[in-house]
mmCIF file of C-alpha atoms and ligand atoms in Angstrom:
data_model
loop_
_atom_site.group_PDB
_atom_site.id
_atom_site.type_symbol
_atom_site.label_atom_id
_atom_site.label_comp_id
_atom_site.label_asym_id
_atom_site.label_seq_id
_atom_site.Cartn_x
_atom_site.Cartn_y
_atom_site.Cartn_z
ATOM 1 C CA MET A 296 202.419 108.951 9.811
ATOM 2 C CA ASN A 297 200.715 111.256 7.375
ATOM 3 C CA PRO A 298 196.991 110.671 7.159
ATOM 4 C CA LEU A 299 196.312 108.326 4.263
ATOM 5 C CA PRO A 300 195.020 110.128 1.231
ATOM 6 C CA ILE A 301 191.455 108.958 0.814
ATOM 7 C CA HIS A 302 191.173 109.496 -2.854
ATOM 8 C CA ASP A 303 187.838 110.839 -3.863
ATOM 9 C CA PRO A 304 186.263 108.582 -6.471
ATOM 10 C CA LEU A 305 184.759 111.626 -8.114
ATOM 11 C CA ILE A 306 187.857 113.766 -8.237
ATOM 12 C CA ASN A 307 190.707 111.360 -8.715
ATOM 13 C CA LYS A 308 188.977 108.927 -10.998
ATOM 14 C CA ASP A 309 188.380 109.600 -14.613
ATOM 15 C CA HIS A 310 184.793 108.411 -14.713
ATOM 16 C CA THR A 311 183.922 110.141 -17.935
ATOM 17 C CA GLN A 312 182.518 107.819 -20.536
ATOM 18 C CA ALA A 313 181.179 108.566 -23.954
ATOM 19 C CA ALA A 314 177.528 107.625 -24.204
ATOM 20 C CA SER A 315 176.546 105.766 -27.337
ATOM 21 C CA PHE A 316 173.128 106.020 -28.874
ATOM 22 C CA GLY A 317 170.800 103.729 -26.960
ATOM 23 C CA ASN A 318 172.728 103.703 -23.670
ATOM 24 C CA LEU A 319 170.712 104.043 -20.492
ATOM 25 C CA VAL A 320 171.703 107.595 -19.578
ATOM 26 C CA ASP A 321 169.994 109.499 -16.767
ATOM 27 C CA THR A 322 169.408 113.233 -16.446
ATOM 28 C CA PHE A 323 172.788 113.626 -14.692
ATOM 29 C CA GLY A 324 174.647 112.017 -17.603
ATOM 30 C CA ARG A 325 175.344 108.768 -15.771
ATOM 31 C CA ILE A 326 175.483 105.762 -18.074
ATOM 32 C CA HIS A 327 173.933 102.616 -16.582
ATOM 33 C CA ASN A 328 175.806 99.544 -17.738
ATOM 34 C CA ASN A 329 175.785 97.600 -14.475
ATOM 35 C CA LEU A 330 172.886 95.323 -13.547
ATOM 36 C CA ARG A 331 172.437 93.587 -10.196
ATOM 37 C CA ILE A 332 170.037 90.689 -10.254
ATOM 38 C CA SER A 333 168.604 89.232 -7.088
ATOM 39 C CA VAL A 334 167.732 85.577 -7.609
ATOM 40 C CA THR A 335 166.109 84.992 -4.225
ATOM 41 C CA ASP A 336 165.146 86.903 -1.080
ATOM 42 C CA ARG A 337 165.830 83.840 1.081
ATOM 43 C CA CYS A 338 168.932 83.485 3.191
ATOM 44 C CA ASN A 339 170.571 80.849 5.351
ATOM 45 C CA LEU A 340 171.930 83.584 7.671
ATOM 46 C CA ARG A 341 170.237 86.544 9.362
ATOM 47 C CA CYS A 342 172.987 89.182 9.509
ATOM 48 C CA VAL A 343 171.721 91.794 11.924
ATOM 49 C CA TYR A 344 172.664 94.712 9.679
ATOM 50 C CA CYS A 345 170.794 93.242 6.730
ATOM 51 C CA MET A 346 167.529 91.521 7.605
ATOM 52 C CA PRO A 347 165.114 90.719 10.418
ATOM 53 C CA GLU A 348 164.859 87.248 11.979
ATOM 54 C CA ASP A 349 161.255 86.647 10.969
ATOM 55 C CA VAL A 350 160.547 87.276 7.338
ATOM 56 C CA GLN A 351 157.747 86.383 4.998
ATOM 57 C CA PHE A 352 159.721 85.129 2.004
ATOM 58 C CA LEU A 353 158.423 85.178 -1.551
ATOM 59 C CA ASP A 354 156.680 82.097 -2.816
ATOM 60 C CA SER A 355 158.781 80.293 -5.435
ATOM 61 C CA LYS A 356 156.098 80.991 -8.074
ATOM 62 C CA GLU A 357 156.718 84.703 -7.580
ATOM 63 C CA LEU A 358 160.409 84.477 -8.467
ATOM 64 C CA LEU A 359 161.477 85.290 -11.992
ATOM 65 C CA SER A 360 162.418 82.058 -13.741
ATOM 66 C CA PHE A 361 165.893 81.666 -15.246
ATOM 67 C CA GLU A 362 164.332 82.077 -18.689
ATOM 68 C CA GLU A 363 162.603 85.309 -17.621
ATOM 69 C CA ILE A 364 165.803 86.676 -16.100
ATOM 70 C CA THR A 365 167.742 85.800 -19.247
ATOM 71 C CA ALA A 366 165.126 87.445 -21.474
ATOM 72 C CA PHE A 367 165.326 90.607 -19.348
ATOM 73 C CA VAL A 368 169.128 90.636 -19.464
ATOM 74 C CA LYS A 369 169.141 90.252 -23.250
ATOM 75 C CA ILE A 370 166.943 93.348 -23.484
ATOM 76 C CA ALA A 371 169.139 95.274 -21.022
ATOM 77 C CA VAL A 372 172.319 94.456 -22.956
ATOM 78 C CA SER A 373 170.722 95.940 -26.072
ATOM 79 C CA ARG A 374 170.892 99.235 -24.134
ATOM 80 C CA GLY A 375 174.542 98.890 -23.190
ATOM 81 C CA VAL A 376 174.449 96.835 -19.982
ATOM 82 C CA ASN A 377 177.648 94.762 -19.963
ATOM 83 C CA LYS A 378 178.239 93.976 -16.282
ATOM 84 C CA VAL A 379 175.948 91.607 -14.402
ATOM 85 C CA ARG A 380 176.119 90.554 -10.758
ATOM 86 C CA LEU A 381 173.947 87.838 -9.224
ATOM 87 C CA THR A 382 172.994 88.402 -5.620
ATOM 88 C CA GLY A 383 170.179 88.008 -3.115
ATOM 89 C CA GLY A 384 169.308 87.067 -0.272
ATOM 90 C CA GLU A 385 171.720 84.216 -0.606
ATOM 91 C CA PRO A 386 171.990 83.423 -4.321
ATOM 92 C CA LEU A 387 173.436 79.944 -3.778
ATOM 93 C CA LEU A 388 170.125 78.920 -2.198
ATOM 94 C CA ARG A 389 168.495 79.236 -5.613
ATOM 95 C CA ARG A 390 168.412 75.715 -7.005
ATOM 96 C CA ASP A 391 170.686 75.085 -10.015
ATOM 97 C CA LEU A 392 172.097 78.593 -10.061
ATOM 98 C CA SER A 393 174.831 77.404 -12.402
ATOM 99 C CA THR A 394 172.133 76.847 -15.051
ATOM 100 C CA LEU A 395 171.333 80.564 -14.952
ATOM 101 C CA VAL A 396 175.049 81.376 -15.041
ATOM 102 C CA GLY A 397 175.301 79.166 -18.133
ATOM 103 C CA PHE A 398 172.447 81.047 -19.832
ATOM 104 C CA LEU A 399 173.961 84.451 -19.029
ATOM 105 C CA SER A 400 177.512 83.536 -19.944
ATOM 106 C CA GLN A 401 176.275 82.849 -23.490
ATOM 107 C CA ILE A 402 175.330 86.528 -23.886
ATOM 108 C CA LYS A 403 178.404 87.876 -25.640
ATOM 109 C CA GLU A 404 177.787 91.517 -24.692
ATOM 110 C CA ILE A 405 178.307 90.682 -21.005
ATOM 111 C CA LYS A 406 181.951 91.427 -20.228
ATOM 112 C CA ASP A 407 181.769 90.663 -16.519
ATOM 113 C CA LEU A 408 179.544 88.111 -14.801
ATOM 114 C CA SER A 409 179.928 87.990 -11.039
ATOM 115 C CA LEU A 410 178.267 86.768 -7.853
ATOM 116 C CA THR A 411 178.006 87.999 -4.270
ATOM 117 C CA THR A 412 177.531 85.221 -1.713
ATOM 118 C CA ASN A 413 177.971 84.503 1.966
ATOM 119 C CA GLY A 414 180.023 81.487 0.874
ATOM 120 C CA MET A 415 178.195 78.948 3.046
ATOM 121 C CA LEU A 416 177.243 76.762 0.078
ATOM 122 C CA LEU A 417 180.159 77.595 -2.172
ATOM 123 C CA LYS A 418 182.195 74.496 -1.431
ATOM 124 C CA SER A 419 179.748 72.298 -3.321
ATOM 125 C CA GLN A 420 178.986 74.793 -6.118
ATOM 126 C CA ALA A 421 182.251 76.584 -6.949
ATOM 127 C CA VAL A 422 183.402 74.240 -9.702
ATOM 128 C CA ALA A 423 179.992 74.112 -11.427
ATOM 129 C CA LEU A 424 179.744 77.917 -11.336
ATOM 130 C CA LYS A 425 183.202 78.292 -12.816
ATOM 131 C CA GLN A 426 182.466 75.754 -15.532
ATOM 132 C CA ALA A 427 179.200 77.543 -16.338
ATOM 133 C CA GLY A 428 181.139 80.738 -17.072
ATOM 134 C CA LEU A 429 181.046 82.825 -13.885
ATOM 135 C CA ASN A 430 184.011 85.247 -13.859
ATOM 136 C CA ARG A 431 184.255 86.606 -10.331
ATOM 137 C CA ILE A 432 182.974 85.997 -6.811
ATOM 138 C CA THR A 433 182.726 88.288 -3.807
ATOM 139 C CA ILE A 434 182.298 86.516 -0.477
ATOM 140 C CA SER A 435 181.034 88.257 2.640
ATOM 141 C CA LEU A 436 183.057 87.741 5.797
ATOM 142 C CA ASP A 437 182.683 90.010 8.829
ATOM 143 C CA THR A 438 184.461 88.040 11.524
ATOM 144 C CA LEU A 439 186.891 85.205 12.098
ATOM 145 C CA LEU A 440 185.474 84.388 15.532
ATOM 146 C CA PRO A 441 182.888 81.566 15.581
ATOM 147 C CA ASP A 442 180.878 82.975 18.512
ATOM 148 C CA ARG A 443 180.807 86.435 17.001
ATOM 149 C CA PHE A 444 179.736 84.965 13.668
ATOM 150 C CA LYS A 445 176.754 83.441 15.462
ATOM 151 C CA ASP A 446 175.934 86.745 17.192
ATOM 152 C CA LEU A 447 176.223 88.750 13.991
ATOM 153 C CA CYS A 448 174.645 86.304 11.551
ATOM 154 C CA LYS A 449 172.311 84.572 14.019
ATOM 155 C CA ARG A 450 173.403 81.171 12.721
ATOM 156 C CA ASP A 451 176.537 79.028 12.939
ATOM 157 C CA GLY A 452 178.517 79.045 9.743
ATOM 158 C CA LEU A 453 182.044 80.397 10.027
ATOM 159 C CA GLU A 454 183.664 77.084 9.176
ATOM 160 C CA GLN A 455 181.441 76.585 6.118
ATOM 161 C CA THR A 456 182.163 80.132 4.968
ATOM 162 C CA LEU A 457 185.909 79.625 5.304
ATOM 163 C CA GLU A 458 185.654 76.364 3.362
ATOM 164 C CA GLY A 459 183.664 78.235 0.733
ATOM 165 C CA ILE A 460 186.412 80.860 0.424
ATOM 166 C CA ASP A 461 189.038 78.156 -0.120
ATOM 167 C CA ALA A 462 186.817 76.379 -2.639
ATOM 168 C CA GLY A 463 186.365 79.642 -4.522
ATOM 169 C CA ILE A 464 190.113 80.257 -4.570
ATOM 170 C CA ASN A 465 190.839 76.711 -5.735
ATOM 171 C CA ALA A 466 188.225 76.809 -8.513
ATOM 172 C CA GLY A 467 190.343 79.385 -10.350
ATOM 173 C CA PHE A 468 187.969 82.329 -10.816
ATOM 174 C CA GLN A 469 189.306 85.534 -12.373
ATOM 175 C CA SER A 470 189.007 87.059 -8.923
ATOM 176 C CA ILE A 471 187.792 86.276 -5.432
ATOM 177 C CA LYS A 472 187.211 89.192 -3.079
ATOM 178 C CA LEU A 473 185.955 89.514 0.464
ATOM 179 C CA ASN A 474 183.288 91.994 1.549
ATOM 180 C CA THR A 475 183.364 93.124 5.156
ATOM 181 C CA VAL A 476 180.949 95.404 6.971
ATOM 182 C CA CYS A 477 182.600 96.893 10.063
ATOM 183 C CA ILE A 478 180.320 98.109 12.817
ATOM 184 C CA ASN A 479 181.648 99.998 15.819
ATOM 185 C CA GLY A 480 181.208 98.011 19.006
ATOM 186 C CA ILE A 481 180.549 94.798 17.085
ATOM 187 C CA ASN A 482 183.511 93.858 14.885
ATOM 188 C CA ASP A 483 185.616 97.034 14.542
ATOM 189 C CA ASP A 484 188.350 95.268 16.510
ATOM 190 C CA GLU A 485 188.781 92.723 13.692
ATOM 191 C CA VAL A 486 189.776 95.057 10.872
ATOM 192 C CA VAL A 487 193.430 94.130 11.239
ATOM 193 C CA THR A 488 192.926 90.354 11.556
ATOM 194 C CA LEU A 489 190.555 90.319 8.596
ATOM 195 C CA ALA A 490 192.957 92.358 6.469
ATOM 196 C CA LYS A 491 195.822 90.002 7.430
ATOM 197 C CA PHE A 492 193.646 86.989 6.620
ATOM 198 C CA ALA A 493 192.932 88.330 3.121
ATOM 199 C CA ARG A 494 196.592 89.223 2.567
ATOM 200 C CA GLU A 495 197.665 85.720 3.520
ATOM 201 C CA LYS A 496 195.100 84.219 1.140
ATOM 202 C CA GLN A 497 196.282 86.672 -1.551
ATOM 203 C CA ILE A 498 192.805 88.021 -2.147
ATOM 204 C CA GLU A 499 191.443 91.554 -1.992
ATOM 205 C CA ILE A 500 189.306 92.603 0.956
ATOM 206 C CA ARG A 501 186.754 95.384 0.633
ATOM 207 C CA PHE A 502 185.394 97.131 3.668
ATOM 208 C CA ILE A 503 181.880 98.500 3.182
ATOM 209 C CA GLU A 504 180.657 101.235 5.476
ATOM 210 C CA TYR A 505 177.568 100.194 7.391
ATOM 211 C CA MET A 506 174.480 101.619 5.640
ATOM 212 C CA PRO A 507 170.924 102.288 6.885
ATOM 213 C CA ILE A 508 169.251 99.525 4.900
ATOM 214 C CA GLY A 509 168.943 96.680 7.403
ATOM 215 C CA ALA A 510 166.226 95.801 9.902
ATOM 216 C CA ASN A 511 168.001 97.166 12.972
ATOM 217 C CA PRO A 512 167.891 100.856 13.850
ATOM 218 C CA TRP A 513 170.950 102.441 12.255
ATOM 219 C CA GLU A 514 173.136 104.984 14.037
ATOM 220 C CA LYS A 515 175.870 106.969 12.375
ATOM 221 C CA ALA A 516 178.079 106.429 15.413
ATOM 222 C CA LYS A 517 178.161 102.716 14.606
ATOM 223 C CA VAL A 518 179.672 103.298 11.166
ATOM 224 C CA MET A 519 183.374 102.556 11.163
ATOM 225 C CA VAL A 520 184.417 105.040 8.536
ATOM 226 C CA ALA A 521 186.884 104.626 5.688
ATOM 227 C CA HIS A 522 189.781 106.639 7.101
ATOM 228 C CA GLU A 523 189.660 104.795 10.448
ATOM 229 C CA ILE A 524 189.802 101.452 8.664
ATOM 230 C CA LEU A 525 192.626 102.517 6.364
ATOM 231 C CA GLU A 526 194.696 104.044 9.121
ATOM 232 C CA LYS A 527 194.482 100.894 11.236
ATOM 233 C CA ILE A 528 195.517 98.666 8.345
ATOM 234 C CA ASP A 529 198.268 101.042 7.258
ATOM 235 C CA LYS A 530 199.699 101.057 10.766
ATOM 236 C CA GLU A 531 199.186 97.461 11.845
ATOM 237 C CA VAL A 532 199.288 95.377 8.660
ATOM 238 C CA GLY A 533 201.455 97.299 6.258
ATOM 239 C CA PRO A 534 201.791 100.723 4.628
ATOM 240 C CA LEU A 535 199.195 101.344 1.934
ATOM 241 C CA VAL A 536 199.315 103.513 -1.162
ATOM 242 C CA PRO A 537 196.454 104.373 -3.534
ATOM 243 C CA ALA A 538 196.144 101.840 -6.342
ATOM 244 C CA THR A 539 196.714 103.098 -9.834
ATOM 245 C CA ASN A 540 194.963 100.414 -11.910
ATOM 246 C CA TYR A 541 191.440 100.775 -10.564
ATOM 247 C CA ASP A 542 188.115 100.565 -12.338
ATOM 248 C CA PRO A 543 187.034 104.205 -12.542
ATOM 249 C CA MET A 544 183.355 103.257 -12.348
ATOM 250 C CA ALA A 545 183.658 100.927 -9.360
ATOM 251 C CA PRO A 546 182.434 102.274 -6.022
ATOM 252 C CA ALA A 547 185.516 101.097 -4.123
ATOM 253 C CA MET A 548 188.554 103.236 -3.495
ATOM 254 C CA GLU A 549 191.451 100.854 -3.826
ATOM 255 C CA PHE A 550 194.796 100.728 -2.046
ATOM 256 C CA VAL A 551 197.739 98.376 -2.408
ATOM 257 C CA TYR A 552 200.315 97.459 0.193
ATOM 258 C CA GLU A 553 203.586 99.249 -0.443
ATOM 259 C CA ASP A 554 205.358 95.875 -0.647
ATOM 260 C CA GLY A 555 203.054 94.923 -3.536
ATOM 261 C CA LYS A 556 201.521 92.017 -1.601
ATOM 262 C CA GLY A 557 197.802 92.620 -1.525
ATOM 263 C CA LYS A 558 194.983 95.058 -2.059
ATOM 264 C CA VAL A 559 192.395 96.718 0.168
ATOM 265 C CA GLY A 560 189.202 98.333 -1.094
ATOM 266 C CA ILE A 561 186.944 100.732 0.754
ATOM 267 C CA ILE A 562 183.341 101.360 -0.166
ATOM 268 C CA ALA A 563 182.688 104.600 1.678
ATOM 269 C CA SER A 564 178.960 104.792 0.976
ATOM 270 C CA VAL A 565 178.353 106.898 4.084
ATOM 271 C CA SER A 566 181.429 109.106 4.496
ATOM 272 C CA LYS A 567 182.104 109.589 0.775
ATOM 273 C CA PRO A 568 179.034 108.633 -1.236
ATOM 274 C CA PHE A 569 179.770 107.716 -4.839
ATOM 275 C CA CYS A 570 176.275 108.428 -6.196
ATOM 276 C CA GLN A 571 177.672 110.864 -8.731
ATOM 277 C CA SER A 572 179.360 108.034 -10.626
ATOM 278 C CA CYS A 573 176.682 105.387 -10.003
ATOM 279 C CA ASN A 574 176.114 103.123 -13.002
ATOM 280 C CA ARG A 575 173.828 100.542 -11.376
ATOM 281 C CA ILE A 576 170.323 99.324 -11.870
ATOM 282 C CA ARG A 577 168.787 96.449 -9.962
ATOM 283 C CA ILE A 578 166.068 93.905 -10.378
ATOM 284 C CA THR A 579 164.592 92.129 -7.373
ATOM 285 C CA ALA A 580 163.896 88.413 -7.260
ATOM 286 C CA GLU A 581 160.218 88.954 -8.133
ATOM 287 C CA GLY A 582 161.000 91.379 -10.960
ATOM 288 C CA LYS A 583 160.835 94.885 -9.509
ATOM 289 C CA LEU A 584 163.177 97.278 -11.277
ATOM 290 C CA ARG A 585 165.014 99.681 -8.933
ATOM 291 C CA ASN A 586 167.257 102.538 -10.019
ATOM 292 C CA CYS A 587 168.965 102.871 -6.606
ATOM 293 C CA LEU A 588 169.620 100.696 -3.580
ATOM 294 C CA PHE A 589 167.715 103.302 -1.590
ATOM 295 C CA ALA A 590 164.954 103.904 -4.160
ATOM 296 C CA LEU A 591 161.499 104.490 -2.737
ATOM 297 C CA GLU A 592 159.789 103.571 -5.988
ATOM 298 C CA GLU A 593 160.161 100.590 -8.264
ATOM 299 C CA ILE A 594 158.698 99.347 -11.541
ATOM 300 C CA ASP A 595 157.109 95.929 -11.834
ATOM 301 C CA ILE A 596 158.651 94.206 -14.860
ATOM 302 C CA ARG A 597 157.213 90.733 -14.324
ATOM 303 C CA PRO A 598 153.900 91.377 -16.124
ATOM 304 C CA PHE A 599 155.981 92.214 -19.204
ATOM 305 C CA LEU A 600 157.995 88.994 -18.930
ATOM 306 C CA ARG A 601 155.135 86.635 -18.041
ATOM 307 C CA PRO A 602 153.322 84.941 -19.748
ATOM 308 C CA GLU A 603 155.285 86.297 -22.683
ATOM 309 C CA VAL A 604 158.089 88.754 -23.201
ATOM 310 C CA ASP A 605 157.028 92.233 -24.275
ATOM 311 C CA GLU A 606 160.378 93.663 -25.339
ATOM 312 C CA LYS A 607 159.093 97.085 -26.288
ATOM 313 C CA SER A 608 157.426 97.699 -22.915
ATOM 314 C CA ILE A 609 160.488 96.454 -21.026
ATOM 315 C CA LEU A 610 162.686 98.870 -22.921
ATOM 316 C CA THR A 611 160.302 101.677 -22.037
ATOM 317 C CA MET A 612 160.377 100.624 -18.355
ATOM 318 C CA LEU A 613 164.170 100.542 -18.337
ATOM 319 C CA GLU A 614 164.350 104.010 -19.852
ATOM 320 C CA THR A 615 161.665 105.353 -17.503
ATOM 321 C CA SER A 616 163.458 103.958 -14.477
ATOM 322 C CA VAL A 617 166.848 105.379 -15.429
ATOM 323 C CA ILE A 618 165.551 108.773 -16.496
ATOM 324 C CA SER A 619 163.753 109.191 -13.168
ATOM 325 C CA LYS A 620 166.856 108.397 -11.095
ATOM 326 C CA TRP A 621 167.633 110.917 -8.388
ATOM 327 C CA ALA A 622 171.018 112.550 -7.825
ATOM 328 C CA GLY A 623 171.712 110.293 -4.879
ATOM 329 C CA HIS A 624 170.645 108.886 -1.546
ATOM 330 C CA GLN A 625 170.202 111.376 1.242
ATOM 331 C CA PHE A 626 171.363 109.467 4.243
ATOM 332 C CA ASN A 627 173.588 112.208 5.472
ATOM 333 C CA THR A 628 170.571 114.538 5.615
ATOM 334 C CA LYS A 629 167.271 114.843 7.451
ATOM 335 C CA GLU A 630 165.477 114.181 4.153
ATOM 336 C CA PHE A 631 166.567 110.539 4.140
ATOM 337 C CA ILE A 632 163.702 108.041 4.064
ATOM 338 C CA LYS A 633 164.612 104.423 4.603
ATOM 339 C CA PRO A 634 163.195 102.123 1.906
ATOM 340 C CA LEU A 635 160.558 99.649 3.059
ATOM 341 C CA ARG A 636 162.600 96.727 1.747
ATOM 342 C CA THR A 637 165.592 95.590 3.734
ATOM 343 C CA MET A 638 168.812 94.652 1.949
ATOM 344 C CA HIS A 639 168.100 90.940 1.550
ATOM 345 C CA ALA A 640 164.891 91.717 -0.360
ATOM 346 C CA ILE A 641 166.587 94.187 -2.700
ATOM 347 C CA GLY A 642 169.846 92.500 -3.625
ATOM 348 C CA GLY A 643 173.084 93.930 -2.306
HETATM 349 N N1 SAM B 1293 173.973 86.936 0.881
HETATM 350 C C1 SAM B 1293 175.006 87.421 0.082
HETATM 351 C C2 SAM B 1293 176.116 88.005 0.908
HETATM 352 O O1 SAM B 1293 175.945 88.205 2.091
HETATM 353 O O2 SAM B 1293 177.187 88.257 0.330
HETATM 354 C C3 SAM B 1293 174.552 88.428 -0.965
HETATM 355 C C4 SAM B 1293 173.548 89.436 -0.550
HETATM 356 S S1 SAM B 1293 174.084 90.593 0.669
HETATM 357 C C5 SAM B 1293 172.667 91.591 0.841
HETATM 358 C C6 SAM B 1293 175.240 91.574 -0.276
HETATM 359 C C7 SAM B 1293 176.176 92.429 0.512
HETATM 360 O O3 SAM B 1293 175.445 93.440 1.157
HETATM 361 C C8 SAM B 1293 176.955 91.696 1.582
HETATM 362 O O4 SAM B 1293 178.333 91.859 1.360
HETATM 363 C C9 SAM B 1293 176.544 92.382 2.849
HETATM 364 O O5 SAM B 1293 177.576 92.453 3.782
HETATM 365 C C10 SAM B 1293 176.118 93.747 2.356
HETATM 366 N N2 SAM B 1293 175.210 94.421 3.274
HETATM 367 C C11 SAM B 1293 174.043 93.975 3.773
HETATM 368 N N3 SAM B 1293 173.502 94.885 4.611
HETATM 369 C C12 SAM B 1293 174.352 95.934 4.648
HETATM 370 C C13 SAM B 1293 174.362 97.189 5.343
HETATM 371 N N4 SAM B 1293 173.380 97.542 6.175
HETATM 372 N N5 SAM B 1293 175.408 98.013 5.123
HETATM 373 C C14 SAM B 1293 176.431 97.676 4.290
HETATM 374 N N6 SAM B 1293 176.457 96.518 3.609
HETATM 375 C C15 SAM B 1293 175.447 95.653 3.791
HETATM 376 FE FE1 SF4 B 1294 171.972 86.896 4.166
HETATM 377 FE FE2 SF4 B 1294 173.828 88.260 2.856
HETATM 378 FE FE3 SF4 B 1294 171.937 89.527 4.237
HETATM 379 FE FE4 SF4 B 1294 173.774 88.189 5.553
HETATM 380 S S1 SF4 B 1294 174.142 89.969 4.231
HETATM 381 S S2 SF4 B 1294 171.557 88.110 5.939
HETATM 382 S S3 SF4 B 1294 174.170 86.520 4.220
HETATM 383 S S4 SF4 B 1294 171.609 88.319 2.454
#
């Protein structure tokens, strides 16, 4: 077999966009229209690649309220943000999340409102989220083996997650995808079974390369890299070809099975970083604005949302954050400094 062409998101994708006046454009010309909002730092799992077992969680008073989040989003959309993803920690632990979804889905400038979840609580919330206007859900699933789930996530929960996936599919969202982190020596032997599982369920699976953002010491040797994943699937599940109808700004390289039955995405953050086309900004659950997952600095927005909204200052903070964005993370170099926050406290 010929090695699968790993199409370079920067070469093969047309990621050029015309900036309009008022867009959040950084010094590298990247337009930031994609906002990730963490609604909580709490989680009902403790995935070893993401967070430590013992954590001092934020007090509920520290979290941005739904009204504060909505006010912030309305200001961000005035600068061209039109994609919003809710995440965490585990976002479904935030009480009445569908109320926030309802507030955000009323903002007409938002073209895509999505959620990333571990799926554990989705069974009871899927319908309410759909009715509130959520468009898409990504569900994390790293193993189909109950004992391994417990080793990897430090809690039982495979059955609940699988029920959550089915509930998501049955609720009729625009799309349901799976996110899988493959770590050598931990779950690299499940790439094929996970890909087959997704194909049978007729949903896309995206493999994310393991990044140095969790609590555990990270080693490059543990990263199962994009081409290894693709080659295994191509050989053992079905031949893959690069997808043609991909979102040029999305970080995933996408492939479809030659028989047309299914899609596989690869987020090659380590072996093929996509920083050059990054369009993301993030806000943490307590209101810290971050211009990169790996940012070492952040801007505290909460004082400008509480007790009252200071729109002008928030706009200045948004512009300041974007304009100071670096070219990209450095985790393939000696210069890399791991952020103090682990993934669950940033919002993945
Ligand atoms: N709790 C939700 C979940 O697990 O989907 C949302 C938050 S979680 C931080 C978002 C995504 O980040 C998950 O898909 C998770 O697998 C991914 N993630 C966490 N730590 C990671 C790491 N070190 N490398 C790559 N992806 C990671
Ligand atoms: Fe929780 Fe998601 Fe992190 Fe796992 S990846 S510990 S589910 S926040």
